[in-house]
Coordinates of C-alpha atoms and ligand atoms in Angstrom, one line a residue:
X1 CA 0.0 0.0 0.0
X2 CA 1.5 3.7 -0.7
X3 CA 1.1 6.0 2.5
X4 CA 0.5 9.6 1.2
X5 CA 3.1 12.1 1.5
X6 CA 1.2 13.6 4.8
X7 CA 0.2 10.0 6.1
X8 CA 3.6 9.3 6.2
X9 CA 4.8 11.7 8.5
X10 CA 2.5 11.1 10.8
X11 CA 3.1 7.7 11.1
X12 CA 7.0 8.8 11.2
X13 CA 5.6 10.3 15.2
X14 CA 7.6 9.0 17.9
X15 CA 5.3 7.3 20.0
X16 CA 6.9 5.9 23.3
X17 CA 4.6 3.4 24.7
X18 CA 6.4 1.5 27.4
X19 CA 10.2 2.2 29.2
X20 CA 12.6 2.0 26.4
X21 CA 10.2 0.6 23.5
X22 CA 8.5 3.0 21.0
X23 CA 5.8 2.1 18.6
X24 CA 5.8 4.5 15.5
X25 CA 2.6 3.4 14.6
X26 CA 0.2 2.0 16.5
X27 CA -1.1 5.0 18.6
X28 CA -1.6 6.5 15.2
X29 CA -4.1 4.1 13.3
X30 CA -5.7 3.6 16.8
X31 CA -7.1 7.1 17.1
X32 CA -9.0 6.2 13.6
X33 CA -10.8 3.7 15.7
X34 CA -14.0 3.3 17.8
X35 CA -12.5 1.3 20.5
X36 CA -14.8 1.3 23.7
X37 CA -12.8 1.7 26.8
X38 CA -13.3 -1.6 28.1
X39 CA -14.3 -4.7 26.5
X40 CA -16.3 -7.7 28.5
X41 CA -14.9 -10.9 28.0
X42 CA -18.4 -13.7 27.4
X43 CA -16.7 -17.2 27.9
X44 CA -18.1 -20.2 26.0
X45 CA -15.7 -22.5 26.8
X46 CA -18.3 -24.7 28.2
X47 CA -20.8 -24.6 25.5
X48 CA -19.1 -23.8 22.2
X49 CA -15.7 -25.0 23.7
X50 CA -17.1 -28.0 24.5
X51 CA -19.2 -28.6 21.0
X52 CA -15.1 -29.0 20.0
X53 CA -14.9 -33.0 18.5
X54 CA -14.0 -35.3 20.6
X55 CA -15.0 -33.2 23.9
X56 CA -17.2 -34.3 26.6
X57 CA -17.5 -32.9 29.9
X58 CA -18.5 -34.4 32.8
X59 CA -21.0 -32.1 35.3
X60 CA -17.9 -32.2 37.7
X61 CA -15.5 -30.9 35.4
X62 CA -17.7 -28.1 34.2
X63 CA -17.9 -26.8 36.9
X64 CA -14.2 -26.8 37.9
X65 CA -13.8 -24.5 34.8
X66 CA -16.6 -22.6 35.7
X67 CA -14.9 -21.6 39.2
X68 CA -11.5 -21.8 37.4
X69 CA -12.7 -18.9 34.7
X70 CA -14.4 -16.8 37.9
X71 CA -11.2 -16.6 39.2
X72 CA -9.4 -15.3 35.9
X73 CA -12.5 -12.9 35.9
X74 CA -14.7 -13.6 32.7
X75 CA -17.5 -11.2 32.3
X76 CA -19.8 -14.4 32.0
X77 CA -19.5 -18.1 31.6
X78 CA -22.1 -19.3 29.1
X79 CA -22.3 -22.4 31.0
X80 CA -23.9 -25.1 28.9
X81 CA -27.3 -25.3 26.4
X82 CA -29.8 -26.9 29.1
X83 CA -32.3 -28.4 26.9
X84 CA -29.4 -30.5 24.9
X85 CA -29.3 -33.2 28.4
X86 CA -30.1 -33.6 31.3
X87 CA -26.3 -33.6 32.7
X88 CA -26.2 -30.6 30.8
X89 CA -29.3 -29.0 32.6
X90 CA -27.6 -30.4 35.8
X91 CA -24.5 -29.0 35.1
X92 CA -25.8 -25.1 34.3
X93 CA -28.0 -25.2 37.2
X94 CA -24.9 -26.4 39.7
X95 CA -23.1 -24.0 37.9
X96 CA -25.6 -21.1 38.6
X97 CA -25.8 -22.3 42.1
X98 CA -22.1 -22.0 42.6
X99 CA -22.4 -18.1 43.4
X100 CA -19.6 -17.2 41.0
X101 CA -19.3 -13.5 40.3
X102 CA -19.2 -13.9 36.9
X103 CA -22.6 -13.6 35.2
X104 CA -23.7 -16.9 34.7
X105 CA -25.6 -17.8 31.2
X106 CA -27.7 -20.7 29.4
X107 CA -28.3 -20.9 25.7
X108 CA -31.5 -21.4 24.0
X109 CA -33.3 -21.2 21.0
X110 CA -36.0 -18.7 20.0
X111 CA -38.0 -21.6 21.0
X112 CA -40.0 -21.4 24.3
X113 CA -39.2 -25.4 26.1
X114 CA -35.2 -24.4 25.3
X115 CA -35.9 -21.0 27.0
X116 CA -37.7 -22.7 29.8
X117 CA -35.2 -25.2 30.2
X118 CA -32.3 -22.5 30.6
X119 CA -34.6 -20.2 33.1
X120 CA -35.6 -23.7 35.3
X121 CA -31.5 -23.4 36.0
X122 CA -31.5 -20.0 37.4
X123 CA -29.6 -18.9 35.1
X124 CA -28.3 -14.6 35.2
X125 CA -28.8 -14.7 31.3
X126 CA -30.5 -16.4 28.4
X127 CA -28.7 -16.2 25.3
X128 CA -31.1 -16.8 22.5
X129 CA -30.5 -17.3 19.0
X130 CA -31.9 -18.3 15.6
X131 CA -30.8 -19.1 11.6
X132 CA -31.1 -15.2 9.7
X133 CA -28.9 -16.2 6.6
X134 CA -30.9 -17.4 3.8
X135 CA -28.4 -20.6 3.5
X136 CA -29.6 -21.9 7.1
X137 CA -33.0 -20.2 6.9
X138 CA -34.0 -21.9 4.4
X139 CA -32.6 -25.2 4.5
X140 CA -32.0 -25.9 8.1
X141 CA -35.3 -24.1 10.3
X142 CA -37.4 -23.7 6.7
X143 CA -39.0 -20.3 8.6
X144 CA -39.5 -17.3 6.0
X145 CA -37.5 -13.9 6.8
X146 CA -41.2 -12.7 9.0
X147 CA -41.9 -15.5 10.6
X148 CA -38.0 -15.1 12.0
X149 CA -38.5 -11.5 13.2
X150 CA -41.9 -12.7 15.1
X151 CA -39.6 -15.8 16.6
X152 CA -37.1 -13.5 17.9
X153 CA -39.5 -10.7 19.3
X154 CA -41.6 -13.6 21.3
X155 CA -38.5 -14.9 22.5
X156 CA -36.9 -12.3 23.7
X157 CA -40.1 -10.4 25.6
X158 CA -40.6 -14.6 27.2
X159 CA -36.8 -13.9 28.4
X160 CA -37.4 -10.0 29.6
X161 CA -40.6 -11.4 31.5
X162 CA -38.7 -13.8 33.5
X163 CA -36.6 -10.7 34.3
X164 CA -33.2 -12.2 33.5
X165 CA -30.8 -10.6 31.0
X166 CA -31.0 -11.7 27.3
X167 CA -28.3 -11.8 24.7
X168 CA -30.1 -12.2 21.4
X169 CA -27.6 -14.0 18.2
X170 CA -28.4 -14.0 14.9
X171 CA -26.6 -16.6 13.7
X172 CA -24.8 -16.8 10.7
X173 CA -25.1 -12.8 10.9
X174 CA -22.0 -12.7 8.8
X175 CA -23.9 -14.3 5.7
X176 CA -27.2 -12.4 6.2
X177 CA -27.9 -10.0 3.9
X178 CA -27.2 -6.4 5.7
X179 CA -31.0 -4.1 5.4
X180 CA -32.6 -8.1 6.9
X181 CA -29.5 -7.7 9.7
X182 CA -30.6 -4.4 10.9
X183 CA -33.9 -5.8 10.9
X184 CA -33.1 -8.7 13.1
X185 CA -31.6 -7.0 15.6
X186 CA -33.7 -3.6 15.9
X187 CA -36.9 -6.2 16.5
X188 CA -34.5 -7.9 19.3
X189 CA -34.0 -4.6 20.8
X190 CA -37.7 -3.3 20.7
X191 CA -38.4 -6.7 22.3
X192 CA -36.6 -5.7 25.1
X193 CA -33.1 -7.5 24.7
X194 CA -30.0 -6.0 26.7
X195 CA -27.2 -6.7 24.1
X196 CA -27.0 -8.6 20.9
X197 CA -24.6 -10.6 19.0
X198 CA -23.1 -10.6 16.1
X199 CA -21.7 -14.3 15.2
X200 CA -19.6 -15.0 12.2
X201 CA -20.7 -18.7 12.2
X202 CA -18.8 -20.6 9.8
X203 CA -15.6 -18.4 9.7
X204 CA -15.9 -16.6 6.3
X205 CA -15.0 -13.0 7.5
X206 CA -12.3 -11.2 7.5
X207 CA -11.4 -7.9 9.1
X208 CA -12.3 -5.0 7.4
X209 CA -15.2 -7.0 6.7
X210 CA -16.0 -7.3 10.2
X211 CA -15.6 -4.0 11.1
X212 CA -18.3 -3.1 8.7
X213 CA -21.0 -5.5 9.6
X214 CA -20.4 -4.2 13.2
X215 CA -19.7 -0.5 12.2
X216 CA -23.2 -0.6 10.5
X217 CA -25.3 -2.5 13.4
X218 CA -23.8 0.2 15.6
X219 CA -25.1 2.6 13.8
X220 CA -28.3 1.4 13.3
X221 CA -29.0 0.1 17.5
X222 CA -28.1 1.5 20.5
X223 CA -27.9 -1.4 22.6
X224 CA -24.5 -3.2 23.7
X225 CA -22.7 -5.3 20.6
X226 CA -21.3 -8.4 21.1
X227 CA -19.3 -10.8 18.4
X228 CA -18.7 -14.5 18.4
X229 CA -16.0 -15.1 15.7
X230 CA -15.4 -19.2 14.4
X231 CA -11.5 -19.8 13.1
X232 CA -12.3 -21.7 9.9
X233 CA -10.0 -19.7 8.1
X234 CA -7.4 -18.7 11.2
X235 CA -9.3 -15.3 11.6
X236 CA -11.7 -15.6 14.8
X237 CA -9.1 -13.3 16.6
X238 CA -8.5 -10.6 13.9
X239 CA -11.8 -10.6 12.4
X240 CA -13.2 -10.4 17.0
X241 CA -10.6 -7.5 17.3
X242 CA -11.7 -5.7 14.4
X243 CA -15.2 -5.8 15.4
X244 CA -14.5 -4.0 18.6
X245 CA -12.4 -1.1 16.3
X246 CA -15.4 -0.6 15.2
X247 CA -17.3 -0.6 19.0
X248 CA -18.4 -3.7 19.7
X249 CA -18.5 -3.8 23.7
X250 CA -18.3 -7.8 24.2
X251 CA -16.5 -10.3 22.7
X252 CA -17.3 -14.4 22.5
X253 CA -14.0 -16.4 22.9
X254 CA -13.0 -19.9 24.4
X255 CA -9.9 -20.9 26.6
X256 CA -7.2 -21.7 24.3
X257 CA -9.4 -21.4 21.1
X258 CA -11.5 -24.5 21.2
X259 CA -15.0 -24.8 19.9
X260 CA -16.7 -26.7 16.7
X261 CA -14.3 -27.0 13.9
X262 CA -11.6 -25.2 13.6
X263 CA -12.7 -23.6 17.4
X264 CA -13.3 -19.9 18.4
X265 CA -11.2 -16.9 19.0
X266 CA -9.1 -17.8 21.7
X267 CA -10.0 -16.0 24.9
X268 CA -5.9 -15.2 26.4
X269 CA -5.4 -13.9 22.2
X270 CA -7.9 -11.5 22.1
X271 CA -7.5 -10.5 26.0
X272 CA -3.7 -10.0 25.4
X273 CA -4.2 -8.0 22.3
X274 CA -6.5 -5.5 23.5
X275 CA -4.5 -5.1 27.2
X276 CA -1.4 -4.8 25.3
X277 CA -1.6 -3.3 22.2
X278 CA -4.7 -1.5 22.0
X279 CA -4.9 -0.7 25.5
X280 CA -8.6 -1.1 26.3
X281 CA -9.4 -2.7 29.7
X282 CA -11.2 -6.0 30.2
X283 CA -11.7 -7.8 33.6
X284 CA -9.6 -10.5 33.2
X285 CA -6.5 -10.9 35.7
X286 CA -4.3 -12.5 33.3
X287 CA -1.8 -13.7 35.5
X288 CA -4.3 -16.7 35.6
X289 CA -3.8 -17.2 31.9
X290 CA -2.1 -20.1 31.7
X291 CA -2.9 -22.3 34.3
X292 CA -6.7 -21.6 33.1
X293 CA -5.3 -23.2 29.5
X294 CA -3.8 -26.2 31.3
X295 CA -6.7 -26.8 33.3
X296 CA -8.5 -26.7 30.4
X297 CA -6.1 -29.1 28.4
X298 CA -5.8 -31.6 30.7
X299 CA -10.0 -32.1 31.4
X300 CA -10.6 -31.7 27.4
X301 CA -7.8 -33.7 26.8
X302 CA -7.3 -30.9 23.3
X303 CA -3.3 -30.2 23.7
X304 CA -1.9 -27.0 22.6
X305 CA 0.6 -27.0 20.3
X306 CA 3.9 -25.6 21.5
X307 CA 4.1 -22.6 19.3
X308 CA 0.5 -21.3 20.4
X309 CA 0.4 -17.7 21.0
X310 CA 0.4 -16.6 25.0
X311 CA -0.1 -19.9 26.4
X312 CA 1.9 -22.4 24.9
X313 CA 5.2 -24.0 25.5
X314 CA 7.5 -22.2 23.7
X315 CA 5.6 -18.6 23.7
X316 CA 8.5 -17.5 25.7
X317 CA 11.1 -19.4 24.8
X318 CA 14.1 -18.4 23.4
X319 CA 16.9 -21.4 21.5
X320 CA 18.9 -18.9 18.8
X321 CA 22.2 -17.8 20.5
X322 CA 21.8 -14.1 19.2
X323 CA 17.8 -14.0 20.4
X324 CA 18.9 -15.3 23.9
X325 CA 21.9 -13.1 24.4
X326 CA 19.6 -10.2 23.6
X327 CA 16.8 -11.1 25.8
X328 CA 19.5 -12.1 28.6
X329 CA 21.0 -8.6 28.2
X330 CA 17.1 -7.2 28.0
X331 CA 14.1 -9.4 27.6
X332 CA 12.0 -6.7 25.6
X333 CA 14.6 -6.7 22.8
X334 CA 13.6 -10.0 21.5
X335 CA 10.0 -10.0 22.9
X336 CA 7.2 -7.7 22.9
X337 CA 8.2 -6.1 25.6
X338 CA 4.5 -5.0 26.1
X339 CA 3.6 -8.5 27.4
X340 CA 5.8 -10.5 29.7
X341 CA 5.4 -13.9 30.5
X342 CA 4.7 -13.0 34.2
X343 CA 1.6 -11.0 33.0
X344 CA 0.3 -14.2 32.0
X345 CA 1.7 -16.8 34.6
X346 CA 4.1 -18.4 32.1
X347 CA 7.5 -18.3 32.1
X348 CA 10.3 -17.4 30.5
X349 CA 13.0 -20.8 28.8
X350 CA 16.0 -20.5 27.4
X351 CA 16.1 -23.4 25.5
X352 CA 18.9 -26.0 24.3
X353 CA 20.0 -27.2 20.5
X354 CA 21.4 -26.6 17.7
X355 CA 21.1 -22.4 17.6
X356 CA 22.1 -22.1 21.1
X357 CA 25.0 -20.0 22.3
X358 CA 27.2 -20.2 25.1
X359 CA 25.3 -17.2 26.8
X360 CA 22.2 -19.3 26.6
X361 CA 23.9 -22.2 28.1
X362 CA 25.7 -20.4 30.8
X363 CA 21.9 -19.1 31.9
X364 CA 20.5 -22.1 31.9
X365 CA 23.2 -24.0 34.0
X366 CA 23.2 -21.1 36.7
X367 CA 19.1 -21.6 37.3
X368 CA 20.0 -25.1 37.6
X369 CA 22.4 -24.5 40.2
X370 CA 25.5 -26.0 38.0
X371 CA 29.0 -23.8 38.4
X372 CA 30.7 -24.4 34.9
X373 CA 34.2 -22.7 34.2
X374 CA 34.2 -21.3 30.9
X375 CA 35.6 -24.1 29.2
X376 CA 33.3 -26.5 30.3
X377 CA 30.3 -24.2 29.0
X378 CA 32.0 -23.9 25.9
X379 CA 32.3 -28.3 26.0
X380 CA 28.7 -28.4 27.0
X381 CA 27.3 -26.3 23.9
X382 CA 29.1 -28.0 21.9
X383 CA 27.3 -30.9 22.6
X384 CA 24.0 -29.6 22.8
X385 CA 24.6 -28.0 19.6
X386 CA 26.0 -31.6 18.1
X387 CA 22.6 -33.3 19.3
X388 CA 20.8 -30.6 17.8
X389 CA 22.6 -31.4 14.6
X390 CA 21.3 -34.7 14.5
X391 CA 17.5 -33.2 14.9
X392 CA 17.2 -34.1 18.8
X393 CA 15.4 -31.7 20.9
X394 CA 17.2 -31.2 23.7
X395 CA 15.2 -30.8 27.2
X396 CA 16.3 -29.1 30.3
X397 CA 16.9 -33.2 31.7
X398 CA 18.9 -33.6 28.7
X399 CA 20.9 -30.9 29.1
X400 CA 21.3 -31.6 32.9
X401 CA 22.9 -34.6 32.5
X402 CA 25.1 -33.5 30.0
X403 CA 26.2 -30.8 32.0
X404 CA 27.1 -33.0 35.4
X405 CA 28.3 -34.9 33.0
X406 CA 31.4 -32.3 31.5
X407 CA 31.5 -30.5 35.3
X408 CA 32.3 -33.9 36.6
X409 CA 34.6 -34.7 34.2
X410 CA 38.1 -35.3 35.3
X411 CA 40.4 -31.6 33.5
X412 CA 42.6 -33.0 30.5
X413 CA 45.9 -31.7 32.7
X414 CA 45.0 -33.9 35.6
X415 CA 44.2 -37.2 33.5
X416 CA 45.9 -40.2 33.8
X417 CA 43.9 -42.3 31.7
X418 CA 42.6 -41.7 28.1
X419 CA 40.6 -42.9 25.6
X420 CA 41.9 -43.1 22.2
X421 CA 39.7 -45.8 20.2
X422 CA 37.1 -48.0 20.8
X423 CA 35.3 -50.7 18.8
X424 CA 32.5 -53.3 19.7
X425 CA 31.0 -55.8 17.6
X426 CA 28.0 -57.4 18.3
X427 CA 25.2 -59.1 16.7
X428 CA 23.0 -62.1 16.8
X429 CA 25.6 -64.9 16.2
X430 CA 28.6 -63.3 17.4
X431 CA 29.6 -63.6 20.8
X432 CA 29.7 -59.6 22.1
X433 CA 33.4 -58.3 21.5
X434 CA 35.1 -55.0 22.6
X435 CA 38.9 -53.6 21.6
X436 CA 40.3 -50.6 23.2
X437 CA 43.4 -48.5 22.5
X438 CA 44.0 -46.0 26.1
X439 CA 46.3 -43.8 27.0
X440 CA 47.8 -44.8 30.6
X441 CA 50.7 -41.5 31.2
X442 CA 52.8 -41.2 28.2
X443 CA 51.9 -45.3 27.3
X444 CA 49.4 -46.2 24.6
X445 CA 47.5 -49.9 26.0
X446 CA 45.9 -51.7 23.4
X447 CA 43.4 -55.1 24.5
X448 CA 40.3 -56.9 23.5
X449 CA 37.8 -58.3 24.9
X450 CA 34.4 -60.2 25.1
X451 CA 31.5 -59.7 26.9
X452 CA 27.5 -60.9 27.6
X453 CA 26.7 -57.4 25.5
X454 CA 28.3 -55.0 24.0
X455 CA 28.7 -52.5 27.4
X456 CA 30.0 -55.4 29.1
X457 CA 32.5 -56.4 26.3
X458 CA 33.3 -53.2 26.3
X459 CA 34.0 -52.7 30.3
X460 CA 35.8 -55.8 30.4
X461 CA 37.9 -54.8 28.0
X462 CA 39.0 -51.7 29.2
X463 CA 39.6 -53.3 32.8
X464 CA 42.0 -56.0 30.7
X465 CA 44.1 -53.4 28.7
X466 CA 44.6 -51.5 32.5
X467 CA 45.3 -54.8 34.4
X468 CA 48.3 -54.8 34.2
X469 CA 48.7 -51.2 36.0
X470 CA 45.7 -51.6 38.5
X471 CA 43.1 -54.1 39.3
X472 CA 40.0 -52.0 39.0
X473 CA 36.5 -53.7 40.0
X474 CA 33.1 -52.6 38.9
X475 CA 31.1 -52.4 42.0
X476 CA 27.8 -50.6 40.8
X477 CA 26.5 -49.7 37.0
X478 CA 23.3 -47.7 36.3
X479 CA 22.1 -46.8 32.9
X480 CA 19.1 -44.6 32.7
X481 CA 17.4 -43.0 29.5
X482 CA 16.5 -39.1 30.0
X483 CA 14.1 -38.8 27.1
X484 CA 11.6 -41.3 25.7
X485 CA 12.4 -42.7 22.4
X486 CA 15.6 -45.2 20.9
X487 CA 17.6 -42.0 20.6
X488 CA 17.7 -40.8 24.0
X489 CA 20.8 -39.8 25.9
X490 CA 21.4 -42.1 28.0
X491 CA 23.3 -41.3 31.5
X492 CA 25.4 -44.0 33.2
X493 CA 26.9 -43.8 36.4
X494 CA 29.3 -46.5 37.5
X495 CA 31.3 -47.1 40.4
X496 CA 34.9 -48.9 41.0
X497 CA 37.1 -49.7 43.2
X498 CA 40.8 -50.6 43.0
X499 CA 43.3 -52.9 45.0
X500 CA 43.6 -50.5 47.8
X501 CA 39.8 -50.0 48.6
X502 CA 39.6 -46.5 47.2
X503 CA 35.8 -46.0 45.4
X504 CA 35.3 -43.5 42.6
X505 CA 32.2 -42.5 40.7
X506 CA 31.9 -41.9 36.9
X507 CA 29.1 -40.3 35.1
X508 CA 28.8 -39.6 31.7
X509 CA 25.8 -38.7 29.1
X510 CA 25.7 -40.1 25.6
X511 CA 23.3 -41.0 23.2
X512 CA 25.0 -44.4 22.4
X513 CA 25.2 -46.1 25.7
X514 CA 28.5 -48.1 25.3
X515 CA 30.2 -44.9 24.7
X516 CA 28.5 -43.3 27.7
X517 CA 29.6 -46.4 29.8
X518 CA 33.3 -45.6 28.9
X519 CA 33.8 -42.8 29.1
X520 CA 31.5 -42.9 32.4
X521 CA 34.4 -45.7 33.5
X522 CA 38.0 -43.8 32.1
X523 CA 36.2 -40.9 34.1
X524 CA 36.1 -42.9 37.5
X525 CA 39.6 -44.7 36.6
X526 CA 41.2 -41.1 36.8
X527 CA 39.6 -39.9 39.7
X528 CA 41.0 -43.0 41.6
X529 CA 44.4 -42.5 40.0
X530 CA 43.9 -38.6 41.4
X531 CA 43.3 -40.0 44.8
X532 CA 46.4 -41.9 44.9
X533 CA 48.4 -39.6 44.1
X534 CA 46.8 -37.0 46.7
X535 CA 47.1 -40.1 49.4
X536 CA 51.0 -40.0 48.0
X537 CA 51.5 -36.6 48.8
X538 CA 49.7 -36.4 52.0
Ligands
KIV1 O1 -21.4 -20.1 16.0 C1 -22.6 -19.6 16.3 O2 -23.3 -19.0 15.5 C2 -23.0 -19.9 17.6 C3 -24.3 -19.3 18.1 C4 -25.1 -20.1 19.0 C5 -24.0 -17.9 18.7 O3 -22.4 -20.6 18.4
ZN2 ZN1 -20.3 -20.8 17.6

């Protein structure tokens, strides 16, 4: 798009937003906006969000979201659709009961048994809705255009005389032809209802479009707006946020996006975007963020995928050397600065692999409580960074064992022993062999072998080649996997002892576990070839 000469200076305004960040142009478009000054957050993570495939809540578990998104402060919870079940009548009315103070809501349809059913639950709001495209009036409810308007005007005056709240949806709004729109929702408001909603049912918007669907509602009624966005197309959070640009008050969204098909607008999106970048207050306390999306993983059993915005795993994480260095050095340079993960109880991970740096590393071995020298950072990113190399996603267990691992290594200056070579061969008809080539002082040892497995052959061989200088025993052996999967590193720890009764541990971490058992072995050989020569001094 070309700016005009006189746009373009404007947006050339230094806008400073936050400490030390500026945004040049946000402020800018933003005052071309009718944003209201605070937005209410609707939840329908227990009726949409649970219309997700697959998804089935039990009464119990509804209403441990249900208190879950009172606490993170949603406007209302639209609880369940009562005349669906009767575990879902159950669970609204329980829900109701639970004196939340959230609003608490049950859907219906402009039909008077679903109203009843969602008023016999004590609900604080109805939320009514009916077919106004052609598409679904037509060949779903087969009602003409009037006898719609006469559905919703007795449905919403039944609602108003049971004096609870009603939310009236025209659904499929987005495919309904505009002067039929207005129509709709002007009969729900002379009807009495206290806000309506404008759903984009099957996804098909997209923003500007949404803007002017709401743009020209708003024009056209004076009660509260409210949008309820599907993600067919990946655009339930643009197309909800552009509705409120153009003054919707309320926005429809679902803990971590879920709902039928492709789900909702995600409720922690939309609330992060307007408290961060457009400013506008909700309710939410968004510290609760994220454990609200893991409670809600783990009872729907829906897992987020890592790179999900806000909540998921590696929202805040950081593997590239050069982005960690920065965001060591200052977390804003390499993150929005305007959101943090403590503003939505995540956290921030530095993470291990192939891009890592040093810096990274060094970060990441000082939370764990590990003092590495330089040199043994430098070892210990090397390796991360050769895993990485082979595609292996490093974890924090992962890189833990590594890490005791090089620490506990023996320094090159102070080793006695050394491994030069090593082969095993193994196999089905072939008894287990191992040959070893060490360095013992200035002496290269060569031996083979054999063994009930190739770790054993292996061992056995490298106490033959060193026989003839000391009579080591193997007194304890443990091999654990970190990771799942036939490429873990694996970690072994062994103990020896020699002639003289001194004991030594060796650890090592390696993704083939004969290597890791010898080096884990020439590891404890030295240390007890280090305590000799201490006991000689002393
Ligand atoms: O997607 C939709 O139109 C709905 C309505 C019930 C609001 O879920
Ligand atoms: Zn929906």
């Amino acid at each position: 798009m070309l700016i005009s000469s006189e746009a373009s200076t404007t947006f050339r305004e230094k806008i400073p937003w936050q400490d030390g960040i500026t945004f040049y142009v946000i402020e800018e478009v933003k005052r071309e906006m009718n944003l209201p000054e605070r937005v209410r957050i609707f939840d329908t993570t227990l009726r949409d969000g649970e219309q997700t495939p697959g998804v089935s809540l039990t009464v119990e578990e509804k209403i441990t979201i249900a208190r879950q998104l009172d606490k993170l402060g949603v406007d209302v919870i639209e609880a369940g659709f009562p005349i669906s079940s009767r575990g879902e009548k159950e669970a609204v009315s329980k829900i109701a009961k639970e004196g939340l103070s959230a609003e608490v809501c049950g859907l219906a349809r402009v039909l008077l048994e679903d109203i009843d059913a969602a008023l016999d639950c004590d609900v604080d709001m109805v939320h009514t809705f009916v077919s106004t495209s052609d598409i679904q009036r037509e060949h779903t409810i087969k009602k003409s255009r009037e006898e719609v308007l006469e559905l919703v005007a007795n449905a919403v005056e039944h609602i108003k005389a049971h004096g609870v709240k009603c939310l009236f949806s025209a659904m499929d709004a987005t495919r309904t032809e505009m002067d039929y729109l207005v129509k709709v929702f002007k009969t729900a408001e002379e009807a009495g209802a206290d806000i309506i909603n404008i759903p984009d049912t099957v996804g098909v918007m997209i923003p500007p479009a949404m803007r002017k669907i709401t743009q020209e509602v708003y024009e056209n009624v004076s009660i509260p707006i409210d949008v309820h966005c599907h993600n067919d197309f990946g655009l339930a959070v643009p197309n909800s946020l552009a509705a409120v640009e153009a003054g919707a008050q309320e926005v429809q969204v679902t803990i971590n996006g879920i709902g039928e098909r492709a789900g909702n607008a995600s409720l922690e999106q939309v609330v992060m975007a307007l408290t961060s970048i457009y400013r506008v207050k909700t309710n939410i306390r968004t510290e609760y963020l994220y454990e609200t999306s893991k409670l809600v993983e783990r009872l729907t059993g829906i897992r987020m995928p890592p790179n999900y915005p806000i909540v998921g795993e590696n929202a805040f994480s950081h593997e590239s050397g050069i982005h960690t260095h920065g965001v060591l050095v200052k977390a804003e340079t390499f993150e929005p600065g305007v959101m943090t993960p403590e503003m939505v109880g995540h956290r921030r991970r530095i993470v291990s692999g192939k891009h890592a740096g040093a810096h990274g590393i060094s970060a990441m071995l000082q939370e764990m409580g590990i003092y590495a020298t330089r040199e043994q950072v430098r070892e210990i990113t090397r390796r991360v960074k050769e895993l990485g190399d082979k595609g292996k996603r490093v974890t924090d267990a992962d890189l833990l064992a590594i890490a005791e691992a090089v620490v506990g290594e023996v320094a090159k200056q102070e080793k006695v022993v050394d491994l030069e070579e090593f082969a095993v061969m193994t196999g089905n008809r072939v008894i287990p062999t191992a040959s070893v080539k060490l360095r013992f002082k200035d002496k290269e040892l060569m031996g083979a072998e054999t063994g009930v497995g190739p770790v054993d052959a292996a061992l056995n061989a490298v106490r033959k080649v060193l026989s003839g200088v000391e009579d080591i025993r193997l007194t304890e052996y443990h091999l654990e996997a970190i990771t799942g999967g036939s490429d873990a590193l694996a970690e072994v720890v062994v103990k020896l002892e020699d002639s003289r009764g001194n004991i030594a541990s060796g650890k090592a971490a390696r993704e083939d576990i004969v290597n890791a058992s010898v080096e884990a072995m020439i590891s404890a050989i030295n240390r007890i070839f280090i305590m000799r020569e201490k006991s000689k001094k002393g």
